[in-house]
């Protein structure tokens, strides 16, 4: 009954094992974008990103790259519209827009609360055929001290039309030099926030929100931001269960073999090994269709959970397919299986209850703000040079975005595995 998979992993041939990848639905991608709206906030708080001095900032270069990417893909973008956002969103000509980026923002407008601008975008610049790209520092502090406890609700209310229209959002974070007057939000305690002149010694964050139907957001992100954003998250994306399965020969310990072609049930002959914590195995996961924030090694290592009935188990390690391949001696079948997966999770069984009953394992990943948002959030930005590249109440802003969507309150995925005694 033990078959060859009970050996050291050099040979794993078995009629019950298959190298065929499980059904995995590819991420939805639009064929073409009808209209792309690029909306850049031009209030006083943004002027330092676009100074009129000779020195160029990373913001100017990065946004000009984004614009050039949009212009250069006429096959996928039928119409490009440009806007500025002050108290209201207004169209702007191409020459004026590019001059503002390269020569600097000579005349800034009054500051408008971020929820008001988001509400205008959600109501009037989103819908069938449209993708809106909103560029802002996202500094928002309600003037009433008590309202600062309701920032996430302010954002959720402003974006409510998106959920009703079935639209999604991708958020990308960048940092840039800032030259001029910085207008802080203040502190969570409501202390006054005086402008910081001749700022800044540190870089300042800004964000690009891409809003539209999920397939269009994915295509727009591929075109406009081809992998150069330091941090990212998505909200409102559909989630399909990732394909997964146990790797039969590598990343394992103990005497066991696969009982099913899908790699979801393990048979053991010696239950004593389970009781003594001598059994471990590696599960392959294909997470390419998930929002990117959930598919990082850091997020998986921090949040991936394994629970068991009639037994206990724990996550030992999370690896990329490349790292696993480099760290393990793979036979031909395992190497072929690795082509099916983006991540490998090593699980150790640490105990067993009734030896005659199966162990049911459940591997799940909760949905939370990505870990980077803590590092980019501050509750007091009055001294930006000491605070560093952080945004006031960013966590609450992103929580308000995620609160729009019911699936953001559910686990990202829940996957079942079984360990049974061989008869």
C-alpha positions as a Markdown table, in Angstrom:
| # | Residue | x | y | z |
|---|---|---|---|---|
| 1 | Unk | 0.0 | 0.0 | 0.0 |
| 2 | Unk | 2.8 | 2.4 | 0.7 |
| 3 | Unk | 3.9 | 2.6 | -3.0 |
| 4 | Unk | 6.9 | 4.6 | -4.1 |
| 5 | Unk | 6.0 | 8.0 | -2.5 |
| 6 | Unk | 6.9 | 6.5 | 0.9 |
| 7 | Unk | 10.5 | 6.6 | -0.2 |
| 8 | Unk | 12.9 | 9.6 | -0.1 |
| 9 | Unk | 11.2 | 11.3 | -3.0 |
| 10 | Unk | 13.5 | 10.2 | -5.8 |
| 11 | Unk | 10.7 | 8.2 | -7.5 |
| 12 | Unk | 7.0 | 9.0 | -7.1 |
| 13 | Unk | 5.4 | 7.1 | -10.0 |
| 14 | Unk | 1.9 | 6.1 | -9.0 |
| 15 | Unk | -1.2 | 5.5 | -11.0 |
| 16 | Unk | -3.3 | 7.6 | -8.6 |
| 17 | Unk | -1.2 | 10.7 | -9.2 |
| 18 | Unk | -1.6 | 13.2 | -12.1 |
| 19 | Unk | 0.6 | 16.0 | -13.4 |
| 20 | Unk | -2.4 | 17.7 | -15.1 |
| 21 | Unk | -3.1 | 21.2 | -13.6 |
| 22 | Unk | -6.4 | 21.6 | -11.9 |
| 23 | Unk | -9.0 | 23.9 | -13.5 |
| 24 | Unk | -7.9 | 27.5 | -13.0 |
| 25 | Unk | -9.9 | 30.3 | -14.4 |
| 26 | Unk | -7.6 | 33.0 | -15.8 |
| 27 | Unk | -8.1 | 36.6 | -14.5 |
| 28 | Unk | -10.7 | 38.5 | -16.6 |
| 29 | Unk | -9.1 | 41.0 | -19.0 |
| 30 | Unk | -10.9 | 43.5 | -21.2 |
| 31 | Unk | -10.2 | 43.3 | -24.9 |
| 32 | Unk | -10.3 | 47.1 | -25.2 |
| 33 | Unk | -10.8 | 50.3 | -23.1 |
| 34 | Unk | -13.4 | 52.7 | -24.6 |
| 35 | Unk | -12.6 | 55.7 | -22.5 |
| 36 | Unk | -9.7 | 56.4 | -20.0 |
| 37 | Unk | -10.1 | 59.4 | -17.7 |
| 38 | Unk | -6.9 | 60.6 | -16.1 |
| 39 | Unk | -7.8 | 62.9 | -13.2 |
| 40 | Unk | -5.1 | 64.6 | -11.2 |
| 41 | Unk | -5.7 | 66.6 | -8.0 |
| 42 | Unk | -4.4 | 70.1 | -8.3 |
| 43 | Unk | -5.2 | 71.6 | -4.9 |
| 44 | Unk | -2.5 | 73.4 | -2.9 |
| 45 | Unk | -1.4 | 70.2 | -1.2 |
| 46 | Unk | -0.3 | 68.8 | -4.6 |
| 47 | Unk | 1.8 | 71.8 | -5.7 |
| 48 | Unk | 5.0 | 70.4 | -4.0 |
| 49 | Unk | 4.9 | 67.4 | -6.3 |
| 50 | Unk | 4.8 | 69.7 | -9.3 |
| 51 | Unk | 7.1 | 72.6 | -8.4 |
| 52 | Unk | 7.9 | 75.4 | -10.8 |
| 53 | Unk | 11.6 | 75.2 | -10.0 |
| 54 | Unk | 14.0 | 73.6 | -12.5 |
| 55 | Unk | 14.4 | 70.3 | -10.5 |
| 56 | Unk | 12.0 | 67.6 | -11.6 |
| 57 | Unk | 10.4 | 65.3 | -9.0 |
| 58 | Unk | 9.7 | 61.6 | -9.3 |
| 59 | Unk | 6.0 | 62.4 | -9.3 |
| 60 | Unk | 6.3 | 64.5 | -12.5 |
| 61 | Unk | 8.4 | 61.8 | -14.2 |
| 62 | Unk | 6.2 | 58.9 | -13.0 |
| 63 | Unk | 2.9 | 60.6 | -14.0 |
| 64 | Unk | 4.4 | 61.6 | -17.4 |
| 65 | Unk | 5.3 | 57.9 | -17.9 |
| 66 | Unk | 1.7 | 57.0 | -17.1 |
| 67 | Unk | 0.5 | 59.5 | -19.6 |
| 68 | Unk | 2.9 | 58.3 | -22.2 |
| 69 | Unk | 1.9 | 54.7 | -21.6 |
| 70 | Unk | -1.8 | 55.7 | -22.2 |
| 71 | Unk | -0.9 | 57.6 | -25.4 |
| 72 | Unk | 1.2 | 54.8 | -26.8 |
| 73 | Unk | -1.4 | 52.1 | -26.7 |
| 74 | Unk | -4.0 | 53.2 | -29.2 |
| 75 | Unk | -5.0 | 49.7 | -30.0 |
| 76 | Unk | -6.3 | 49.2 | -26.5 |
| 77 | Unk | -7.4 | 52.7 | -25.5 |
| 78 | Unk | -9.9 | 54.3 | -27.9 |
| 79 | Unk | -10.2 | 57.7 | -26.2 |
| 80 | Unk | -8.1 | 59.5 | -23.6 |
| 81 | Unk | -9.6 | 62.4 | -21.5 |
| 82 | Unk | -7.6 | 64.6 | -19.1 |
| 83 | Unk | -9.0 | 66.4 | -16.0 |
| 84 | Unk | -7.9 | 68.4 | -13.0 |
| 85 | Unk | -9.6 | 68.1 | -9.6 |
| 86 | Unk | -9.9 | 71.0 | -7.3 |
| 87 | Unk | -13.3 | 71.8 | -5.8 |
| 88 | Unk | -14.8 | 70.2 | -9.0 |
| 89 | Unk | -13.4 | 68.0 | -11.7 |
| 90 | Unk | -12.8 | 69.9 | -14.9 |
| 91 | Unk | -11.5 | 68.9 | -18.3 |
| 92 | Unk | -8.0 | 70.1 | -19.3 |
| 93 | Unk | -6.3 | 70.3 | -22.7 |
| 94 | Unk | -3.4 | 68.0 | -23.4 |
| 95 | Unk | -0.8 | 70.7 | -23.8 |
| 96 | Unk | -1.9 | 72.4 | -20.6 |
| 97 | Unk | -1.9 | 69.0 | -18.8 |
| 98 | Unk | 1.6 | 68.2 | -20.0 |
| 99 | Unk | 2.9 | 71.7 | -19.2 |
| 100 | Unk | 1.5 | 71.4 | -15.7 |
| 101 | Unk | 3.4 | 68.2 | -15.2 |
| 102 | Unk | 6.7 | 69.3 | -16.7 |
| 103 | Unk | 6.8 | 73.0 | -15.9 |
| 104 | Unk | 5.1 | 72.8 | -12.6 |
| 105 | Unk | 1.7 | 73.7 | -11.1 |
| 106 | Unk | 1.8 | 77.5 | -11.2 |
| 107 | Unk | -1.7 | 78.0 | -9.9 |
| 108 | Unk | -3.2 | 75.6 | -7.4 |
| 109 | Unk | -6.8 | 75.5 | -6.3 |
| 110 | Unk | -8.5 | 75.3 | -3.0 |
| 111 | Unk | -8.3 | 72.0 | -1.1 |
| 112 | Unk | -11.4 | 69.8 | -1.5 |
| 113 | Unk | -12.1 | 66.9 | 0.8 |
| 114 | Unk | -11.1 | 63.6 | -0.7 |
| 115 | Unk | -14.6 | 62.0 | -0.2 |
| 116 | Unk | -16.1 | 64.9 | -2.3 |
| 117 | Unk | -13.8 | 64.2 | -5.2 |
| 118 | Unk | -14.3 | 60.4 | -4.9 |
| 119 | Unk | -18.0 | 60.9 | -4.9 |
| 120 | Unk | -17.8 | 62.9 | -8.1 |
| 121 | Unk | -15.7 | 60.2 | -9.8 |
| 122 | Unk | -18.0 | 57.4 | -8.6 |
| 123 | Unk | -21.1 | 59.2 | -9.8 |
| 124 | Unk | -20.1 | 60.9 | -13.0 |
| 125 | Unk | -16.8 | 59.4 | -14.2 |
| 126 | Unk | -17.4 | 55.7 | -13.8 |
| 127 | Unk | -19.7 | 53.2 | -15.6 |
| 128 | Unk | -19.9 | 51.2 | -18.8 |
| 129 | Unk | -16.9 | 51.7 | -21.0 |
| 130 | Unk | -15.1 | 54.1 | -18.6 |
| 131 | Unk | -12.0 | 53.7 | -16.5 |
| 132 | Unk | -11.0 | 56.6 | -14.3 |
| 133 | Unk | -7.4 | 57.1 | -13.0 |
| 134 | Unk | -7.4 | 59.4 | -10.0 |
| 135 | Unk | -4.0 | 60.7 | -8.8 |
| 136 | Unk | -3.8 | 62.4 | -5.4 |
| 137 | Unk | -1.9 | 62.5 | -2.1 |
| 138 | Unk | -5.1 | 61.3 | -0.4 |
| 139 | Unk | -4.5 | 63.5 | 2.6 |
| 140 | Unk | -7.9 | 63.7 | 4.3 |
| 141 | Unk | -8.8 | 65.0 | 7.7 |
| 142 | Unk | -12.3 | 66.1 | 8.6 |
| 143 | Unk | -12.3 | 69.6 | 10.1 |
| 144 | Unk | -14.5 | 68.4 | 13.0 |
| 145 | Unk | -12.4 | 66.4 | 15.5 |
| 146 | Unk | -15.1 | 63.9 | 16.2 |
| 147 | Unk | -15.5 | 63.1 | 12.5 |
| 148 | Unk | -12.0 | 61.7 | 12.4 |
| 149 | Unk | -13.3 | 58.5 | 13.8 |
| 150 | Unk | -15.6 | 58.1 | 10.8 |
| 151 | Unk | -13.1 | 58.5 | 8.0 |
| 152 | Unk | -13.6 | 54.9 | 6.7 |
| 153 | Unk | -17.4 | 55.5 | 6.6 |
| 154 | Unk | -16.9 | 58.8 | 4.7 |
| 155 | Unk | -14.9 | 57.0 | 2.0 |
| 156 | Unk | -17.4 | 54.1 | 1.8 |
| 157 | Unk | -20.4 | 56.5 | 1.4 |
| 158 | Unk | -18.5 | 58.5 | -1.3 |
| 159 | Unk | -17.8 | 55.4 | -3.3 |
| 160 | Unk | -21.2 | 53.7 | -2.8 |
| 161 | Unk | -22.1 | 54.1 | -6.6 |
| 162 | Unk | -19.2 | 51.8 | -7.5 |
| 163 | Unk | -20.5 | 48.9 | -5.6 |
| 164 | Unk | -24.0 | 49.4 | -7.1 |
| 165 | Unk | -22.5 | 49.5 | -10.6 |
| 166 | Unk | -20.4 | 46.4 | -10.0 |
| 167 | Unk | -17.1 | 48.3 | -10.4 |
| 168 | Unk | -13.7 | 47.6 | -8.8 |
| 169 | Unk | -10.7 | 49.6 | -7.7 |
| 170 | Unk | -6.9 | 49.1 | -7.9 |
| 171 | Unk | -4.7 | 51.2 | -5.7 |
| 172 | Unk | -1.0 | 51.9 | -6.3 |
| 173 | Unk | 1.2 | 53.7 | -4.0 |
| 174 | Unk | 4.3 | 55.8 | -4.9 |
| 175 | Unk | 6.6 | 58.2 | -3.2 |
| 176 | Unk | 8.2 | 61.4 | -4.5 |
| 177 | Unk | 10.4 | 64.3 | -3.6 |
| 178 | Unk | 8.2 | 67.3 | -2.5 |
| 179 | Unk | 9.3 | 70.9 | -2.8 |
| 180 | Unk | 7.2 | 73.6 | -1.3 |
| 181 | Unk | 4.5 | 73.9 | 1.4 |
| 182 | Unk | 3.2 | 70.7 | 2.9 |
| 183 | Unk | -0.4 | 70.8 | 4.3 |
| 184 | Unk | -0.7 | 68.1 | 7.0 |
| 185 | Unk | -4.0 | 66.7 | 8.1 |
| 186 | Unk | -2.9 | 67.0 | 11.7 |
| 187 | Unk | -3.3 | 64.3 | 14.4 |
| 188 | Unk | -6.1 | 61.9 | 15.4 |
| 189 | Unk | -6.5 | 63.9 | 18.6 |
| 190 | Unk | -7.6 | 66.9 | 16.5 |
| 191 | Unk | -4.5 | 69.1 | 17.2 |
| 192 | Unk | -4.0 | 72.0 | 14.9 |
| 193 | Unk | -1.9 | 71.3 | 11.8 |
| 194 | Unk | 0.1 | 74.3 | 10.6 |
| 195 | Unk | 1.5 | 74.3 | 7.0 |
| 196 | Unk | 5.1 | 73.1 | 6.8 |
| 197 | Unk | 7.0 | 75.5 | 4.6 |
| 198 | Unk | 10.2 | 74.7 | 2.7 |
| 199 | Unk | 9.2 | 71.0 | 2.8 |
| 200 | Unk | 10.3 | 68.3 | 2.6 |
| 201 | Unk | 13.5 | 66.4 | 3.7 |
| 202 | Unk | 11.7 | 63.1 | 3.2 |
| 203 | Unk | 9.7 | 61.8 | 0.3 |
| 204 | Unk | 5.9 | 62.1 | 0.4 |
| 205 | Unk | 3.5 | 59.4 | -0.7 |
| 206 | Unk | 0.9 | 59.7 | -3.4 |
| 207 | Unk | -1.6 | 57.2 | -4.9 |
| 208 | Unk | -3.0 | 56.2 | -8.2 |
| 209 | Unk | -6.6 | 54.7 | -8.0 |
| 210 | Unk | -7.8 | 52.9 | -11.1 |
| 211 | Unk | -11.6 | 52.6 | -11.1 |
| 212 | Unk | -13.8 | 50.6 | -13.4 |
| 213 | Unk | -15.1 | 47.1 | -14.3 |
| 214 | Unk | -12.6 | 44.5 | -13.1 |
| 215 | Unk | -11.5 | 43.3 | -16.6 |
| 216 | Unk | -11.0 | 47.0 | -17.6 |
| 217 | Unk | -9.1 | 47.8 | -14.4 |
| 218 | Unk | -6.8 | 44.8 | -15.0 |
| 219 | Unk | -6.1 | 45.9 | -18.6 |
| 220 | Unk | -5.6 | 49.6 | -17.6 |
| 221 | Unk | -3.2 | 48.6 | -14.8 |
| 222 | Unk | -1.2 | 46.5 | -17.3 |
| 223 | Unk | -0.9 | 49.4 | -19.7 |
| 224 | Unk | -0.4 | 52.3 | -17.3 |
| 225 | Unk | 1.5 | 50.8 | -14.4 |
| 226 | Unk | 3.5 | 47.9 | -15.8 |
| 227 | Unk | 4.9 | 46.6 | -12.6 |
| 228 | Unk | 6.7 | 49.7 | -11.3 |
| 229 | Unk | 4.5 | 50.6 | -8.3 |
| 230 | Unk | 6.2 | 50.0 | -4.9 |
| 231 | Unk | 2.9 | 48.8 | -3.3 |
| 232 | Unk | -0.6 | 47.9 | -4.5 |
| 233 | Unk | -4.0 | 46.5 | -3.5 |
| 234 | Unk | -7.3 | 45.7 | -5.2 |
| 235 | Unk | -10.8 | 45.8 | -3.9 |
| 236 | Unk | -14.0 | 44.5 | -5.5 |
| 237 | Unk | -12.3 | 41.8 | -7.6 |
| 238 | Unk | -14.0 | 38.5 | -8.0 |
| 239 | Unk | -12.3 | 35.6 | -6.4 |
| 240 | Unk | -12.2 | 32.1 | -7.7 |
| 241 | Unk | -10.9 | 29.2 | -5.6 |
| 242 | Unk | -7.3 | 28.7 | -6.5 |
| 243 | Unk | -6.2 | 25.3 | -7.9 |
| 244 | Unk | -4.1 | 23.4 | -5.4 |
| 245 | Unk | -2.7 | 20.0 | -4.7 |
| 246 | Unk | -0.1 | 18.2 | -2.6 |
| 247 | Unk | 3.3 | 17.8 | -4.2 |
| 248 | Unk | 3.9 | 14.0 | -4.1 |
| 249 | Unk | 7.7 | 13.7 | -3.9 |
| 250 | Unk | 9.4 | 16.8 | -2.7 |
| 251 | Unk | 9.2 | 19.1 | 0.3 |
| 252 | Unk | 8.0 | 16.2 | 2.5 |
| 253 | Unk | 8.8 | 14.0 | 5.5 |
| 254 | Unk | 7.2 | 10.8 | 6.8 |
| 255 | Unk | 5.7 | 7.8 | 5.1 |
| 256 | Unk | 2.6 | 8.8 | 3.1 |
| 257 | Unk | 1.3 | 8.7 | -0.4 |
| 258 | Unk | -1.5 | 10.5 | -2.4 |
| 259 | Unk | -4.8 | 8.8 | -2.5 |
| 260 | Unk | -6.4 | 10.8 | -5.2 |
| 261 | Unk | -5.4 | 12.3 | -8.6 |
| 262 | Unk | -6.2 | 15.8 | -7.4 |
| 263 | Unk | -3.7 | 15.6 | -4.6 |
| 264 | Unk | -6.1 | 16.6 | -1.8 |
| 265 | Unk | -6.1 | 13.3 | 0.2 |
| 266 | Unk | -3.1 | 11.7 | 1.8 |
| 267 | Unk | -3.0 | 8.0 | 2.9 |
| 268 | Unk | -0.7 | 7.0 | 5.8 |
| 269 | Unk | 0.2 | 3.5 | 7.0 |
| 270 | Unk | 1.9 | 4.6 | 10.3 |
| 271 | Unk | -0.3 | 6.9 | 12.3 |
| 272 | Unk | 2.4 | 7.0 | 15.0 |
| 273 | Unk | 4.3 | 9.4 | 12.7 |
| 274 | Unk | 1.4 | 11.7 | 12.8 |
| 275 | Unk | 1.2 | 11.7 | 16.6 |
| 276 | Unk | 4.9 | 12.4 | 16.8 |
| 277 | Unk | 4.9 | 15.3 | 14.3 |
| 278 | Unk | 7.0 | 13.4 | 11.8 |
| 279 | Unk | 4.8 | 14.1 | 8.8 |
| 280 | Unk | 5.1 | 17.1 | 6.6 |
| 281 | Unk | 4.0 | 17.9 | 3.0 |
| 282 | Unk | 4.0 | 20.7 | 0.6 |
| 283 | Unk | 0.9 | 22.1 | -1.1 |
| 284 | Unk | 1.1 | 23.9 | -4.4 |
| 285 | Unk | -1.2 | 26.9 | -4.9 |
| 286 | Unk | -2.0 | 28.9 | -8.1 |
| 287 | Unk | -2.8 | 32.4 | -6.9 |
| 288 | Unk | -2.3 | 34.3 | -10.2 |
| 289 | Unk | -6.0 | 35.2 | -10.3 |
| 290 | Unk | -6.1 | 36.7 | -6.8 |
| 291 | Unk | -5.7 | 40.4 | -5.9 |
| 292 | Unk | -2.0 | 41.0 | -5.8 |
| 293 | Unk | -1.8 | 42.0 | -2.1 |
| 294 | Unk | -2.9 | 38.5 | -1.1 |
| 295 | Unk | -0.4 | 36.7 | -3.2 |
| 296 | Unk | 2.8 | 38.1 | -1.7 |
| 297 | Unk | 5.0 | 35.8 | 0.4 |
| 298 | Unk | 4.9 | 38.4 | 3.2 |
| 299 | Unk | 1.1 | 38.4 | 3.4 |
| 300 | Unk | 0.8 | 34.6 | 3.1 |
| 301 | Unk | 3.5 | 34.0 | 5.7 |
| 302 | Unk | 1.8 | 36.4 | 8.1 |
| 303 | Unk | -1.8 | 35.4 | 7.7 |
| 304 | Unk | -2.2 | 31.9 | 6.2 |
| 305 | Unk | -3.9 | 29.6 | 8.7 |
| 306 | Unk | -4.3 | 25.8 | 9.0 |
| 307 | Unk | -7.0 | 24.4 | 11.2 |
| 308 | Unk | -7.7 | 20.7 | 11.8 |
| 309 | Unk | -10.3 | 18.3 | 13.0 |
| 310 | Unk | -9.0 | 15.2 | 14.8 |
| 311 | Unk | -5.5 | 16.6 | 14.4 |
| 312 | Unk | -3.3 | 19.7 | 14.4 |
| 313 | Unk | -1.0 | 21.2 | 11.8 |
| 314 | Unk | 1.0 | 24.4 | 11.2 |
| 315 | Unk | 2.5 | 26.3 | 8.3 |
| 316 | Unk | 6.2 | 25.9 | 8.2 |
| 317 | Unk | 7.1 | 27.9 | 5.2 |
| 318 | Unk | 5.7 | 29.8 | 2.2 |
| 319 | Unk | 7.8 | 29.7 | -1.0 |
| 320 | Unk | 7.7 | 30.9 | -4.6 |
| 321 | Unk | 7.7 | 28.1 | -7.1 |
| 322 | Unk | 11.2 | 29.2 | -8.1 |
| 323 | Unk | 12.5 | 29.2 | -4.5 |
| 324 | Unk | 11.0 | 25.7 | -3.9 |
| 325 | Unk | 12.6 | 24.4 | -7.1 |
| 326 | Unk | 16.0 | 25.8 | -6.1 |
| 327 | Unk | 15.8 | 24.4 | -2.6 |
| 328 | Unk | 14.5 | 20.9 | -3.4 |
| 329 | Unk | 15.7 | 18.0 | -5.5 |
| 330 | Unk | 12.9 | 17.5 | -7.9 |
| 331 | Unk | 12.0 | 14.5 | -10.1 |
| 332 | Unk | 10.4 | 15.0 | -13.5 |
| 333 | Unk | 6.8 | 14.7 | -12.2 |
| 334 | Unk | 7.3 | 17.2 | -9.4 |
| 335 | Unk | 9.0 | 19.6 | -11.8 |
| 336 | Unk | 6.1 | 19.4 | -14.2 |
| 337 | Unk | 3.6 | 20.0 | -11.3 |
| 338 | Unk | 5.4 | 23.2 | -10.3 |
| 339 | Unk | 4.4 | 24.7 | -13.6 |
| 340 | Unk | 0.8 | 24.6 | -12.3 |
| 341 | Unk | 1.5 | 26.7 | -9.2 |
| 342 | Unk | 2.8 | 30.1 | -8.2 |
| 343 | Unk | 3.4 | 29.4 | -4.5 |
| 344 | Unk | 4.3 | 26.4 | -2.3 |
| 345 | Unk | 3.2 | 26.0 | 1.3 |
| 346 | Unk | 5.0 | 23.5 | 3.6 |
| 347 | Unk | 2.7 | 22.1 | 6.3 |
| 348 | Unk | 3.7 | 20.0 | 9.3 |
| 349 | Unk | 1.2 | 17.8 | 11.1 |
| 350 | Unk | 1.8 | 18.2 | 14.8 |
| 351 | Unk | -0.7 | 15.8 | 16.4 |
| 352 | Unk | -3.5 | 13.4 | 15.9 |
| 353 | Unk | -6.7 | 12.5 | 17.8 |
| 354 | Unk | -8.5 | 9.2 | 17.1 |
| 355 | Unk | -6.1 | 7.1 | 15.0 |
| 356 | Unk | -9.0 | 5.4 | 13.2 |
| 357 | Unk | -10.6 | 8.6 | 12.1 |
| 358 | Unk | -9.3 | 10.9 | 9.3 |
| 359 | Unk | -7.7 | 14.3 | 9.9 |
| 360 | Unk | -9.6 | 17.1 | 8.1 |
| 361 | Unk | -7.4 | 20.1 | 7.5 |
| 362 | Unk | -8.6 | 23.5 | 6.4 |
| 363 | Unk | -6.2 | 26.0 | 4.9 |
| 364 | Unk | -7.6 | 29.5 | 4.8 |
| 365 | Unk | -6.4 | 33.1 | 4.1 |
| 366 | Unk | -8.3 | 36.0 | 5.7 |
| 367 | Unk | -8.9 | 39.2 | 3.9 |
| 368 | Unk | -7.3 | 42.3 | 5.5 |
| 369 | Unk | -5.7 | 45.5 | 4.5 |
| 370 | Unk | -2.3 | 44.5 | 3.0 |
| 371 | Unk | 0.6 | 44.7 | 5.5 |
| 372 | Unk | 2.3 | 47.6 | 3.7 |
| 373 | Unk | -0.6 | 50.0 | 4.7 |
| 374 | Unk | 0.6 | 50.0 | 8.3 |
| 375 | Unk | 4.1 | 51.1 | 7.2 |
| 376 | Unk | 2.5 | 53.9 | 5.1 |
| 377 | Unk | 0.0 | 55.1 | 7.7 |
| 378 | Unk | 0.4 | 57.7 | 10.4 |
| 379 | Unk | -2.0 | 59.2 | 13.0 |
| 380 | Unk | 0.0 | 62.5 | 13.1 |
| 381 | Unk | 1.7 | 64.0 | 10.1 |
| 382 | Unk | 2.3 | 67.5 | 11.5 |
| 383 | Unk | 6.1 | 66.9 | 11.4 |
| 384 | Unk | 6.4 | 65.2 | 8.0 |
| 385 | Unk | 10.2 | 65.2 | 8.2 |
| 386 | Unk | 10.1 | 63.0 | 11.3 |
| 387 | Unk | 7.1 | 61.0 | 10.2 |
| 388 | Unk | 8.6 | 60.0 | 6.9 |
| 389 | Unk | 6.8 | 58.7 | 3.9 |
| 390 | Unk | 3.4 | 58.1 | 5.6 |
| 391 | Unk | -0.2 | 59.3 | 4.9 |
| 392 | Unk | -2.6 | 60.4 | 7.6 |
| 393 | Unk | -5.3 | 57.7 | 8.3 |
| 394 | Unk | -4.4 | 55.7 | 5.1 |
| 395 | Unk | -5.6 | 52.5 | 6.8 |
| 396 | Unk | -9.0 | 54.0 | 7.4 |
| 397 | Unk | -9.3 | 55.3 | 3.9 |
| 398 | Unk | -8.5 | 51.8 | 2.4 |
| 399 | Unk | -10.8 | 50.1 | 5.0 |
| 400 | Unk | -13.6 | 52.4 | 3.7 |
| 401 | Unk | -12.8 | 51.2 | 0.2 |
| 402 | Unk | -12.8 | 47.5 | 1.1 |
| 403 | Unk | -16.0 | 47.9 | 3.2 |
| 404 | Unk | -17.9 | 48.5 | 0.0 |
| 405 | Unk | -17.6 | 44.9 | -1.1 |
| 406 | Unk | -19.1 | 41.9 | 0.8 |
| 407 | Unk | -16.4 | 39.5 | -0.3 |
| 408 | Unk | -13.8 | 41.7 | 1.5 |
| 409 | Unk | -15.4 | 40.5 | 4.7 |
| 410 | Unk | -14.9 | 36.8 | 3.8 |
| 411 | Unk | -11.8 | 34.7 | 3.6 |
| 412 | Unk | -9.8 | 35.1 | 0.4 |
| 413 | Unk | -9.9 | 31.3 | 0.0 |
| 414 | Unk | -10.7 | 28.2 | 2.1 |
| 415 | Unk | -9.1 | 24.9 | 0.9 |
| 416 | Unk | -9.7 | 21.4 | 2.3 |
| 417 | Unk | -7.2 | 18.5 | 2.7 |
| 418 | Unk | -7.6 | 15.1 | 4.2 |
| 419 | Unk | -5.2 | 12.6 | 5.9 |
| 420 | Unk | -6.5 | 9.1 | 6.2 |
| 421 | Unk | -5.2 | 5.8 | 7.5 |
| 422 | Unk | -4.7 | 3.3 | 4.7 |
| 423 | Unk | -6.9 | 0.3 | 5.0 |
